[in-house]
Coordinates of C-alpha atoms in Angstrom, one line a residue:
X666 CA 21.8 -0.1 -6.1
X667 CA 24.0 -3.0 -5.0
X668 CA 25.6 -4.3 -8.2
X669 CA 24.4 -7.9 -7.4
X670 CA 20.3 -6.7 -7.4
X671 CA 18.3 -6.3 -10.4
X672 CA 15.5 -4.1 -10.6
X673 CA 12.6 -5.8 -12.4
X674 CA 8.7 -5.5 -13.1
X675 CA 6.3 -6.0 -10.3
X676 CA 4.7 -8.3 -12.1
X677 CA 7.8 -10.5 -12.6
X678 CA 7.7 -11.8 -9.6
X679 CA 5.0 -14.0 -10.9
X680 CA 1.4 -15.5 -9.7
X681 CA -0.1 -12.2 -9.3
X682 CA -2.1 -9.8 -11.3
X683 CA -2.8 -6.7 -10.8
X684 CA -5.8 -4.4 -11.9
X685 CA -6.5 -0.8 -10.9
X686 CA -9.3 1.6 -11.6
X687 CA -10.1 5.3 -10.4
X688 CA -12.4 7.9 -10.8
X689 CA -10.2 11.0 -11.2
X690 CA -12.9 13.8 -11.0
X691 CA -14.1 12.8 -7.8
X692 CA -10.2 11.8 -6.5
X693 CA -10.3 8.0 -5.4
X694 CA -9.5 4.6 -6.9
X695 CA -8.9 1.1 -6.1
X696 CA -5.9 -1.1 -7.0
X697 CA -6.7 -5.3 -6.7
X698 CA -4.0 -7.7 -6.2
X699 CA -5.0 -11.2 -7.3
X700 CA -3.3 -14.6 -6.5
X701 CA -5.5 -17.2 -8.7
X702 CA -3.9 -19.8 -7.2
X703 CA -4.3 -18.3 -3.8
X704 CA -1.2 -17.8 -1.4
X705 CA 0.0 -16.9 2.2
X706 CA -0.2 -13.6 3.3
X707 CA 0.3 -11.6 6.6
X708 CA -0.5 -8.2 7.9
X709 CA 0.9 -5.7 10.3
X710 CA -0.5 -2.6 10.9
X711 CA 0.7 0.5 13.0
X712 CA -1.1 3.1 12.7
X713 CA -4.0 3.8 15.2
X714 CA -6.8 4.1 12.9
X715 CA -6.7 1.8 10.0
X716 CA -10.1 1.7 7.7
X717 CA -9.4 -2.7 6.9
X718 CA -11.8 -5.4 6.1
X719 CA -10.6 -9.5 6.9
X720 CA -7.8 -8.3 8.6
X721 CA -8.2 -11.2 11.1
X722 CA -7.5 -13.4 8.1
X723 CA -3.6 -12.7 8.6
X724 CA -3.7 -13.3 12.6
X725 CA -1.3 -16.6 12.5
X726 CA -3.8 -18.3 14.5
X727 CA -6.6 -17.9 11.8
X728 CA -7.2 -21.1 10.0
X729 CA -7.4 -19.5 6.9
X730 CA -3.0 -20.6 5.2
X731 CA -3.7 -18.8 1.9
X732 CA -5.9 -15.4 0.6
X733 CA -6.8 -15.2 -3.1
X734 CA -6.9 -10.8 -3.2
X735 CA -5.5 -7.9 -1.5
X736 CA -7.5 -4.5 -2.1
X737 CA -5.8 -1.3 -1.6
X738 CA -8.7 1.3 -1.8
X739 CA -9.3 5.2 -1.2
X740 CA -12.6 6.0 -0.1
X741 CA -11.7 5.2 3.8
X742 CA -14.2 3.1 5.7
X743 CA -16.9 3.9 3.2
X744 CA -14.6 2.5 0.0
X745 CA -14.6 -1.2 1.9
X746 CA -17.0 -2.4 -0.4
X747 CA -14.8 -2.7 -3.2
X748 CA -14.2 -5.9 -1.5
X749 CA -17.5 -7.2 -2.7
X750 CA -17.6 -6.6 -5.9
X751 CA -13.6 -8.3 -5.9
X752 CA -15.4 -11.3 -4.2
X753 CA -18.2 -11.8 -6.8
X754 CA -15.4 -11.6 -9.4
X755 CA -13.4 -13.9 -8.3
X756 CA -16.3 -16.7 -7.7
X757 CA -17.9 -16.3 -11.2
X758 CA -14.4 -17.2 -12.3
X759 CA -14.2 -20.3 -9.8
X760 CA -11.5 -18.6 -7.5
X761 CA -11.8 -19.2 -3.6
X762 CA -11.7 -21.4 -0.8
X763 CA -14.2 -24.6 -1.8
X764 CA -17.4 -24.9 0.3
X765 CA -19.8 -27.5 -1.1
X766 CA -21.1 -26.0 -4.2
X767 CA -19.4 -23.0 -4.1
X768 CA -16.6 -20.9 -3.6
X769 CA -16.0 -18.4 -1.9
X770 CA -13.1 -15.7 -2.4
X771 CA -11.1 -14.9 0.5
X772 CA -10.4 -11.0 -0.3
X773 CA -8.2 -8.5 2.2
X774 CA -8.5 -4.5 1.9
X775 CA -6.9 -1.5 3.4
X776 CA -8.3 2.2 2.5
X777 CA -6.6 5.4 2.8
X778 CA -8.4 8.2 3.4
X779 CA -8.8 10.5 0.7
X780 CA -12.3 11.9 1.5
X781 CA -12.3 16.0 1.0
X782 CA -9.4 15.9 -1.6
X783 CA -11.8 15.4 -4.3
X784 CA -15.5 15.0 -3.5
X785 CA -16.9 13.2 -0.3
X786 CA -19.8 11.3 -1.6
X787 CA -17.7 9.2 -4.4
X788 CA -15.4 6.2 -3.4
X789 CA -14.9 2.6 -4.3
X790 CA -17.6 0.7 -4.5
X791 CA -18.5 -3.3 -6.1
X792 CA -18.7 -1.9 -9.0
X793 CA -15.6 -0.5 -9.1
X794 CA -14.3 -3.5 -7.5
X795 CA -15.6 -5.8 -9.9
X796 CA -14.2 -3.6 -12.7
X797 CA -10.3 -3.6 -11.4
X798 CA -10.4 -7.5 -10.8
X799 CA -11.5 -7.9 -14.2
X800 CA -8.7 -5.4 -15.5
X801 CA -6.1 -8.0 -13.7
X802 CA -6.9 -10.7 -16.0
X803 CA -6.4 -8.6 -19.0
X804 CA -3.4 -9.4 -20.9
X805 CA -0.5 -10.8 -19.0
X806 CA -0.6 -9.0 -15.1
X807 CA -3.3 -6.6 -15.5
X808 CA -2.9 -2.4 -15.8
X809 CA -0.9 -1.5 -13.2
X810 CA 0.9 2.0 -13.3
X811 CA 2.4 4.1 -11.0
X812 CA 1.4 7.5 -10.1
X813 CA -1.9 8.9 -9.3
X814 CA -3.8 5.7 -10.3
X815 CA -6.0 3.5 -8.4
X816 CA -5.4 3.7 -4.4
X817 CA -3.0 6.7 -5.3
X818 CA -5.8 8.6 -7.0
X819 CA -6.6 11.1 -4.2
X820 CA -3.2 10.6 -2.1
X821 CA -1.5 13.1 -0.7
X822 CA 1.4 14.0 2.2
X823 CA 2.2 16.8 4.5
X824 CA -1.5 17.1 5.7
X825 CA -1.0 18.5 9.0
X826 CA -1.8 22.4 8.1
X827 CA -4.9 21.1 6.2
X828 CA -5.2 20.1 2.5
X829 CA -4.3 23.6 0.6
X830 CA -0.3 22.8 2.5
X831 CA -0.2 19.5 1.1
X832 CA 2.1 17.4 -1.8
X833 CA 0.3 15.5 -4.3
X834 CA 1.3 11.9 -4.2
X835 CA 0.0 8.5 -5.6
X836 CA 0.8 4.6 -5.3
X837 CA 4.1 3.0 -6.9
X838 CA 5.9 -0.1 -7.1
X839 CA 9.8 -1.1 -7.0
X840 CA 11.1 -4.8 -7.5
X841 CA 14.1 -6.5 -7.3
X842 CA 15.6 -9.9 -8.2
X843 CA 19.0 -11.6 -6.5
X844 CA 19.8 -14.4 -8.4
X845 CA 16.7 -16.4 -7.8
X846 CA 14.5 -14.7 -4.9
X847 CA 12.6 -12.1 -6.5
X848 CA 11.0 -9.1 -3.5
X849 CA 9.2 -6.4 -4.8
X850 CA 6.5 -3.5 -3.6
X851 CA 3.9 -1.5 -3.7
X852 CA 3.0 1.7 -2.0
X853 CA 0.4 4.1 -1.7
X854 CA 1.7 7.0 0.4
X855 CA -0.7 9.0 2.1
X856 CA 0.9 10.6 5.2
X857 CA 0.3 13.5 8.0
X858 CA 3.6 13.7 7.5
X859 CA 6.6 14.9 5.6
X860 CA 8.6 12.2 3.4
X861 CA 12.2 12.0 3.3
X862 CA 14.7 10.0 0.5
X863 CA 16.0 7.3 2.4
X864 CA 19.4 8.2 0.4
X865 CA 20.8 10.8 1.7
X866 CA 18.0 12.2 4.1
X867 CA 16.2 14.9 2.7
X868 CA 13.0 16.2 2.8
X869 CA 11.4 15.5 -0.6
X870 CA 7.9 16.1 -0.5
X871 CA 5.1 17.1 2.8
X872 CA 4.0 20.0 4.3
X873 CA 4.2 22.9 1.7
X874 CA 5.0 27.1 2.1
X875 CA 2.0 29.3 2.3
X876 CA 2.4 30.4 -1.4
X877 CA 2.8 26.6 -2.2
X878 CA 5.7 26.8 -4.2
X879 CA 8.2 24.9 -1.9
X880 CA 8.3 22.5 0.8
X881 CA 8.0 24.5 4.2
X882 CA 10.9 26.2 5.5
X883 CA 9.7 23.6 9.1
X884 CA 9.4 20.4 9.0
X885 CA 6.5 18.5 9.8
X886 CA 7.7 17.0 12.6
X887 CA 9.4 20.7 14.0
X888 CA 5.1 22.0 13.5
X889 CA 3.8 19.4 15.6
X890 CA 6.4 20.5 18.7
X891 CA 5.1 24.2 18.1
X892 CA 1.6 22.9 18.4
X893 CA 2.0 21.2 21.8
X894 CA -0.3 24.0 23.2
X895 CA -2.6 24.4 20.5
X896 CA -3.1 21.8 18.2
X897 CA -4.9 22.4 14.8
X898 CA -8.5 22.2 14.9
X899 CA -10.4 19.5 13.0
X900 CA -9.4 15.9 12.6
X901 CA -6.5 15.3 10.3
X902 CA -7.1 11.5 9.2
X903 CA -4.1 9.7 6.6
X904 CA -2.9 6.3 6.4
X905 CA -0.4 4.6 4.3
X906 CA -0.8 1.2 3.0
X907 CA 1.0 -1.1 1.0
X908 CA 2.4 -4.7 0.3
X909 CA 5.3 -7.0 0.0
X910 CA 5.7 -9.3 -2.6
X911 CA 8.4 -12.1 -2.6
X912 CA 8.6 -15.4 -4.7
X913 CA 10.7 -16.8 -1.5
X914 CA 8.7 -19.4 0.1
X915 CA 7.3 -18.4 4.0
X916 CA 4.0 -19.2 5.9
X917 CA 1.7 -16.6 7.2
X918 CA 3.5 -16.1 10.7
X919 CA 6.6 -15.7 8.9
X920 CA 4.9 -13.5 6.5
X921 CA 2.9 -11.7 9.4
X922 CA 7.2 -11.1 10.3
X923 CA 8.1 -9.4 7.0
X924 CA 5.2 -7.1 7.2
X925 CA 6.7 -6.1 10.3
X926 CA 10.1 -5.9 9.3
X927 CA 8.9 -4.0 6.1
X928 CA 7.1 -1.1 8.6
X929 CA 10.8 0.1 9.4
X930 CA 11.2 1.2 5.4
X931 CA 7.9 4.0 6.7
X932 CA 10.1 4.9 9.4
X933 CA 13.2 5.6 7.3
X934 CA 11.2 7.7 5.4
X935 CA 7.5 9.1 6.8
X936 CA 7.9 11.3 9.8
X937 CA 6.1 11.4 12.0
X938 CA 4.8 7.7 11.3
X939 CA 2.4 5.3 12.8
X940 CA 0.6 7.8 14.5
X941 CA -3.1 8.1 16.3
X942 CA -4.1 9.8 13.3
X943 CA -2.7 7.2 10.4
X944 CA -3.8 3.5 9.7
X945 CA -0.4 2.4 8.5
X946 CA -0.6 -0.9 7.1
X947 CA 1.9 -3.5 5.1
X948 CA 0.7 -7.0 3.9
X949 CA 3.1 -9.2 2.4
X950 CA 2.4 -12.1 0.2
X951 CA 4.5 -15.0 -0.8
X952 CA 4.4 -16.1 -4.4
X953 CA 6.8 -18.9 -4.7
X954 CA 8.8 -21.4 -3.6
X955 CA 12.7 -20.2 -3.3
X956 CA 14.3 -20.9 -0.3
X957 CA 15.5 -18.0 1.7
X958 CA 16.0 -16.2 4.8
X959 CA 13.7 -14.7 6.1
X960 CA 16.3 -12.0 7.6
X961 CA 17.5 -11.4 4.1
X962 CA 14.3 -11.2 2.6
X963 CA 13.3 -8.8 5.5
X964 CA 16.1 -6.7 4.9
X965 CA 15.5 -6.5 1.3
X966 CA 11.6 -5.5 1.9
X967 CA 12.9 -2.9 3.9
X968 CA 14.6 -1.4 1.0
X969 CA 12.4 -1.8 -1.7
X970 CA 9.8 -0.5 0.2
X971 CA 11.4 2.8 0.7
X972 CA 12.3 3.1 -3.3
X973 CA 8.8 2.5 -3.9
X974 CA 8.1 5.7 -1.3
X975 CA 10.3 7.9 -2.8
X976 CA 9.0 6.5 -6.3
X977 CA 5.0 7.4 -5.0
X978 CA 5.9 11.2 -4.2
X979 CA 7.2 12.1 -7.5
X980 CA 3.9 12.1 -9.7

């Protein structure tokens, strides 16, 4: 680490909190971040076939400035819901954008898809939802821990010669202060492909050896090229999503710019990445008001992103 960064809590960063909840026998979860006081966010997303809900929200031409929740959820398409139960949270406790008599929660979520690594007919729901907003608000930040917890319940990586090749992984966090601005994030990794440590370039977790006691003597990427002819059957569906947090003060376009920047950190280290078959996905949310460059931050996104990575594959 550079000798002028600090690594610190996620939670330090400040204005968030953070509550997760999974349902291990059936391999799926939810993790909820919260911004009482609401705050800009953006989105970018690169993968072909993301399972999201308000993603127009982030679009910079939305007239929404400021989102109260992100939801990162397993469950795919079907775990959306989680949303709700978030939402109805969030209003009995007087969070959300003002509307007459009420209010009403503006609430974000990307799924990965985890369906078939534990059981198909479980994933997040309002109830479970409701239950990991409430877990934010307990104690100082909420219950967040990394490993195979919330989102990260049912991750995996390496997927591409079907789930008995593949590396258990989960959702972590990394953060980082430098002098005053404060960037963090979290990550739940859930790739077709193989990761690599963004170090020194080696493969650390993915596509497994027919015995399953090592990483494949190929790579991921080296399968696909023998595959050209005959690609596996079936649909192999992944996606990995995550989010930026930063105390340094930026707007949603700018924010919508960090995401973006942020997406090279899955590059560095997922491969392949972004493909037909992912929903790769990276909000970022501003917490504060430091000035600072965007560039810098950008930069520094990048590289927290790829700690937390390397962080979600050893569980």
């Amino acid at each position: 680490m550079n000798k002028l960064l600090k690594e610190i809590p996620i939670t330090d960063i400040g204005n968030v909190k953070i509550g997760q909840v999974e349902e291990a026998y059936a391999g799926t979860g939810v993790t909820v971040i919260i911004a009482p006081e609401s705050a800009p966010c953006g989105l970018d997303i690169r993968g072909g076939g993301p399972a999201s809900r308000e993603s127009g929200l982030m679009d910079p031409l939305a007239a929404a400035e400021v989102i109260h929740a992100v939801v990162l959820g397993g469950g795919s398409a079907f775990g959306l819901d989680a949303a709700g139960g978030v939402m109805k949270y969030l209003a009995e406790h007087g969070i959300g954008f003002p509307v007459g008599d009420v209010v009403v929660p503006l609430v974000c979520q990307s799924d990965i898809f985890d369906l078939g690594y534990g059981r198909n007919d479980v994933y997040p729901d309002k109830e479970m939802g409701y239950k990991a907003a409430s877990l934010a608000f307990e104690g100082a930040a909420g219950n967040f821990q990394s490993g195979c917890f919330g989102a990260g319940c049912g991750a995996t990586v390496g997927k591409l010669l079907g789930p008995d090749r593949c590396t258990k992984s989960g959702i972590a966090s990394y953060a980082v202060a430098l002098g005053d601005l404060k960037v963090g994030a979290i990550v739940c990794t859930n790739a077709v492909g193989d990761v690599y440590d963004y170090v020194d370039n080696k493969r650390i977790a993915g596509v497994l050896s027919a015995d399953g006691s090592s990483l494949n003597d190929v790579s991921c990427e080296e399968l696909m090229y023998d595959m050209v002819a005959n690609p596996p059957a079936g649909v192999t569906t992944n996606t990995t999503i995550g989010i930026v947090f930063t105390n340094a003060k930026f707007n949603k376009t700018q924010l919508c710019k960090l995401a973006g920047m942020t997406h090279d950190a899955y590059a560095r280290c997922i491969r392949p990445v972004h493909t037909s078959m992912d929903g790769d996905s990276i909000y970022a949310i501003s917490l504060g008001s430091v000035e600072a460059s965007l560039d810098v931050v950008g930069t520094l996104a990048n590289q927290v992103m790829c700690e937390a990575i390397k962080r979600s594959v050893n569980v």
